[in-house]
């Protein structure tokens, strides 16, 4: 993404904000350093399985909104 933006004369974060996920190890070394977030997978998977089992055993589907804790490594790729 960084390379494609650069090739199209777009500046990060002045023209485009970029956010990564899963805390990629090279994020701090990019120019500018990439802001990332990590989802706590254990709670995410637990909630997903719980929702799936409710659908399977109750034979009903409902819309559900869930919120999950994330860790944010705020760097310089966002405006």
mmCIF file with all atom_site columns, C-alpha atoms in Angstrom:
data_model
loop_
_atom_site.group_PDB
_atom_site.id
_atom_site.type_symbol
_atom_site.label_atom_id
_atom_site.label_alt_id
_atom_site.label_comp_id
_atom_site.label_asym_id
_atom_site.label_entity_id
_atom_site.label_seq_id
_atom_site.pdbx_PDB_ins_code
_atom_site.Cartn_x
_atom_site.Cartn_y
_atom_site.Cartn_z
_atom_site.occupancy
_atom_site.B_iso_or_equiv
_atom_site.pdbx_formal_charge
_atom_site.auth_seq_id
_atom_site.auth_comp_id
_atom_site.auth_asym_id
_atom_site.auth_atom_id
_atom_site.pdbx_PDB_model_num
ATOM 1  C CA . UNK A 1 1  ? 0.000   0.000   0.000  1.00 0.00 ? 1  UNK A CA 1
ATOM 2  C CA . UNK A 1 2  ? 2.782   2.409   0.907  1.00 0.00 ? 2  UNK A CA 1
ATOM 3  C CA . UNK A 1 3  ? 4.511   1.789   -2.421 1.00 0.00 ? 3  UNK A CA 1
ATOM 4  C CA . UNK A 1 4  ? 1.309   2.187   -4.470 1.00 0.00 ? 4  UNK A CA 1
ATOM 5  C CA . UNK A 1 5  ? 0.474   5.441   -2.714 1.00 0.00 ? 5  UNK A CA 1
ATOM 6  C CA . UNK A 1 6  ? 3.989   6.730   -3.288 1.00 0.00 ? 6  UNK A CA 1
ATOM 7  C CA . UNK A 1 7  ? 3.839   5.800   -6.984 1.00 0.00 ? 7  UNK A CA 1
ATOM 8  C CA . UNK A 1 8  ? 0.599   7.800   -7.263 1.00 0.00 ? 8  UNK A CA 1
ATOM 9  C CA . UNK A 1 9  ? 2.084   10.845  -5.523 1.00 0.00 ? 9  UNK A CA 1
ATOM 10 C CA . UNK A 1 10 ? -0.022  10.363  -2.396 1.00 0.00 ? 10 UNK A CA 1
ATOM 11 C CA . UNK A 1 11 ? 1.508   11.203  0.960  1.00 0.00 ? 11 UNK A CA 1
ATOM 12 C CA . UNK A 1 12 ? 0.863   9.330   4.196  1.00 0.00 ? 12 UNK A CA 1
ATOM 13 C CA . UNK A 1 13 ? -0.809  10.738  6.320  1.00 0.00 ? 13 UNK A CA 1
ATOM 14 C CA . UNK A 1 14 ? -1.251  14.111  4.589  1.00 0.00 ? 14 UNK A CA 1
ATOM 15 C CA . UNK A 1 15 ? -3.309  12.695  1.693  1.00 0.00 ? 15 UNK A CA 1
ATOM 16 C CA . UNK A 1 16 ? -4.251  9.204   2.937  1.00 0.00 ? 16 UNK A CA 1
ATOM 17 C CA . UNK A 1 17 ? -4.347  7.714   6.433  1.00 0.00 ? 17 UNK A CA 1
ATOM 18 C CA . UNK A 1 18 ? -3.250  4.086   6.682  1.00 0.00 ? 18 UNK A CA 1
ATOM 19 C CA . UNK A 1 19 ? -4.093  1.681   9.514  1.00 0.00 ? 19 UNK A CA 1
ATOM 20 C CA . UNK A 1 20 ? -2.736  -1.849  9.796  1.00 0.00 ? 20 UNK A CA 1
ATOM 21 C CA . UNK A 1 21 ? -3.821  -4.728  11.970 1.00 0.00 ? 21 UNK A CA 1
ATOM 22 C CA . UNK A 1 22 ? -2.300  -7.631  13.841 1.00 0.00 ? 22 UNK A CA 1
ATOM 23 C CA . UNK A 1 23 ? 0.681   -5.560  14.948 1.00 0.00 ? 23 UNK A CA 1
ATOM 24 C CA . UNK A 1 24 ? 2.953   -6.445  12.041 1.00 0.00 ? 24 UNK A CA 1
ATOM 25 C CA . UNK A 1 25 ? 6.540   -6.495  13.293 1.00 0.00 ? 25 UNK A CA 1
ATOM 26 C CA . UNK A 1 26 ? 7.881   -4.106  10.650 1.00 0.00 ? 26 UNK A CA 1
ATOM 27 C CA . UNK A 1 27 ? 5.232   -1.409  11.306 1.00 0.00 ? 27 UNK A CA 1
ATOM 28 C CA . UNK A 1 28 ? 7.508   0.889   13.341 1.00 0.00 ? 28 UNK A CA 1
ATOM 29 C CA . UNK A 1 29 ? 10.186  0.768   10.622 1.00 0.00 ? 29 UNK A CA 1
ATOM 30 C CA . UNK A 1 30 ? 8.037   1.982   7.732  1.00 0.00 ? 30 UNK A CA 1
ATOM 31 C CA . UNK A 1 31 ? 8.177   5.635   6.704  1.00 0.00 ? 31 UNK A CA 1
ATOM 32 C CA . UNK A 1 32 ? 6.050   6.959   8.265  1.00 0.00 ? 32 UNK A CA 1
ATOM 33 C CA . UNK A 1 33 ? 5.672   4.330   10.992 1.00 0.00 ? 33 UNK A CA 1
ATOM 34 C CA . UNK A 1 34 ? 2.403   2.408   10.550 1.00 0.00 ? 34 UNK A CA 1
ATOM 35 C CA . UNK A 1 35 ? -0.334  2.698   13.177 1.00 0.00 ? 35 UNK A CA 1
ATOM 36 C CA . UNK A 1 36 ? -1.659  -0.789  13.990 1.00 0.00 ? 36 UNK A CA 1
ATOM 37 C CA . UNK A 1 37 ? -4.198  -2.500  16.201 1.00 0.00 ? 37 UNK A CA 1
ATOM 38 C CA . UNK A 1 38 ? -4.388  -6.006  17.632 1.00 0.00 ? 38 UNK A CA 1
ATOM 39 C CA . UNK A 1 39 ? -7.599  -7.858  18.437 1.00 0.00 ? 39 UNK A CA 1
ATOM 40 C CA . UNK A 1 40 ? -7.563  -10.109 21.492 1.00 0.00 ? 40 UNK A CA 1
ATOM 41 C CA . UNK A 1 41 ? -8.275  -13.328 19.614 1.00 0.00 ? 41 UNK A CA 1
ATOM 42 C CA . UNK A 1 42 ? -9.353  -15.476 22.541 1.00 0.00 ? 42 UNK A CA 1
ATOM 43 C CA . UNK A 1 43 ? -12.365 -13.278 23.331 1.00 0.00 ? 43 UNK A CA 1
ATOM 44 C CA . UNK A 1 44 ? -13.139 -12.831 19.623 1.00 0.00 ? 44 UNK A CA 1
ATOM 45 C CA . UNK A 1 45 ? -13.170 -16.584 18.948 1.00 0.00 ? 45 UNK A CA 1
ATOM 46 C CA . UNK A 1 46 ? -15.158 -17.316 22.101 1.00 0.00 ? 46 UNK A CA 1
ATOM 47 C CA . UNK A 1 47 ? -17.874 -14.831 21.129 1.00 0.00 ? 47 UNK A CA 1
ATOM 48 C CA . UNK A 1 48 ? -17.955 -16.086 17.536 1.00 0.00 ? 48 UNK A CA 1
ATOM 49 C CA . UNK A 1 49 ? -18.392 -19.691 18.678 1.00 0.00 ? 49 UNK A CA 1
ATOM 50 C CA . UNK A 1 50 ? -21.052 -18.687 21.195 1.00 0.00 ? 50 UNK A CA 1
ATOM 51 C CA . UNK A 1 51 ? -23.019 -16.838 18.502 1.00 0.00 ? 51 UNK A CA 1
ATOM 52 C CA . UNK A 1 52 ? -22.688 -19.764 16.083 1.00 0.00 ? 52 UNK A CA 1
ATOM 53 C CA . UNK A 1 53 ? -23.896 -22.279 18.648 1.00 0.00 ? 53 UNK A CA 1
ATOM 54 C CA . UNK A 1 54 ? -26.913 -20.120 19.449 1.00 0.00 ? 54 UNK A CA 1
ATOM 55 C CA . UNK A 1 55 ? -27.870 -20.084 15.768 1.00 0.00 ? 55 UNK A CA 1
ATOM 56 C CA . UNK A 1 56 ? -27.357 -23.844 15.377 1.00 0.00 ? 56 UNK A CA 1
ATOM 57 C CA . UNK A 1 57 ? -29.244 -24.941 18.489 1.00 0.00 ? 57 UNK A CA 1
ATOM 58 C CA . UNK A 1 58 ? -31.984 -22.317 18.572 1.00 0.00 ? 58 UNK A CA 1
ATOM 59 C CA . UNK A 1 59 ? -32.419 -22.372 14.802 1.00 0.00 ? 59 UNK A CA 1
ATOM 60 C CA . UNK A 1 60 ? -32.865 -18.600 14.794 1.00 0.00 ? 60 UNK A CA 1
ATOM 61 C CA . UNK A 1 61 ? -30.703 -15.849 13.450 1.00 0.00 ? 61 UNK A CA 1
ATOM 62 C CA . UNK A 1 62 ? -30.492 -12.440 14.977 1.00 0.00 ? 62 UNK A CA 1
ATOM 63 C CA . UNK A 1 63 ? -28.304 -9.464  14.258 1.00 0.00 ? 63 UNK A CA 1
ATOM 64 C CA . UNK A 1 64 ? -25.730 -8.987  16.978 1.00 0.00 ? 64 UNK A CA 1
ATOM 65 C CA . UNK A 1 65 ? -23.241 -6.222  17.628 1.00 0.00 ? 65 UNK A CA 1
ATOM 66 C CA . UNK A 1 66 ? -20.180 -7.146  19.654 1.00 0.00 ? 66 UNK A CA 1
ATOM 67 C CA . UNK A 1 67 ? -17.354 -4.975  20.910 1.00 0.00 ? 67 UNK A CA 1
ATOM 68 C CA . UNK A 1 68 ? -13.874 -6.324  21.473 1.00 0.00 ? 68 UNK A CA 1
ATOM 69 C CA . UNK A 1 69 ? -10.874 -4.987  23.288 1.00 0.00 ? 69 UNK A CA 1
ATOM 70 C CA . UNK A 1 70 ? -8.026  -4.008  20.988 1.00 0.00 ? 70 UNK A CA 1
ATOM 71 C CA . UNK A 1 71 ? -4.533  -2.702  21.553 1.00 0.00 ? 71 UNK A CA 1
ATOM 72 C CA . UNK A 1 72 ? -3.661  0.356   19.494 1.00 0.00 ? 72 UNK A CA 1
ATOM 73 C CA . UNK A 1 73 ? -0.073  1.201   18.598 1.00 0.00 ? 73 UNK A CA 1
ATOM 74 C CA . UNK A 1 74 ? -0.538  4.809   17.537 1.00 0.00 ? 74 UNK A CA 1
ATOM 75 C CA . UNK A 1 75 ? 2.230   5.871   15.199 1.00 0.00 ? 75 UNK A CA 1
ATOM 76 C CA . UNK A 1 76 ? 2.404   8.434   12.394 1.00 0.00 ? 76 UNK A CA 1
ATOM 77 C CA . UNK A 1 77 ? 0.354   6.960   9.525  1.00 0.00 ? 77 UNK A CA 1
ATOM 78 C CA . UNK A 1 78 ? -2.941  8.545   10.600 1.00 0.00 ? 78 UNK A CA 1
ATOM 79 C CA . UNK A 1 79 ? -3.992  12.145  10.321 1.00 0.00 ? 79 UNK A CA 1
#
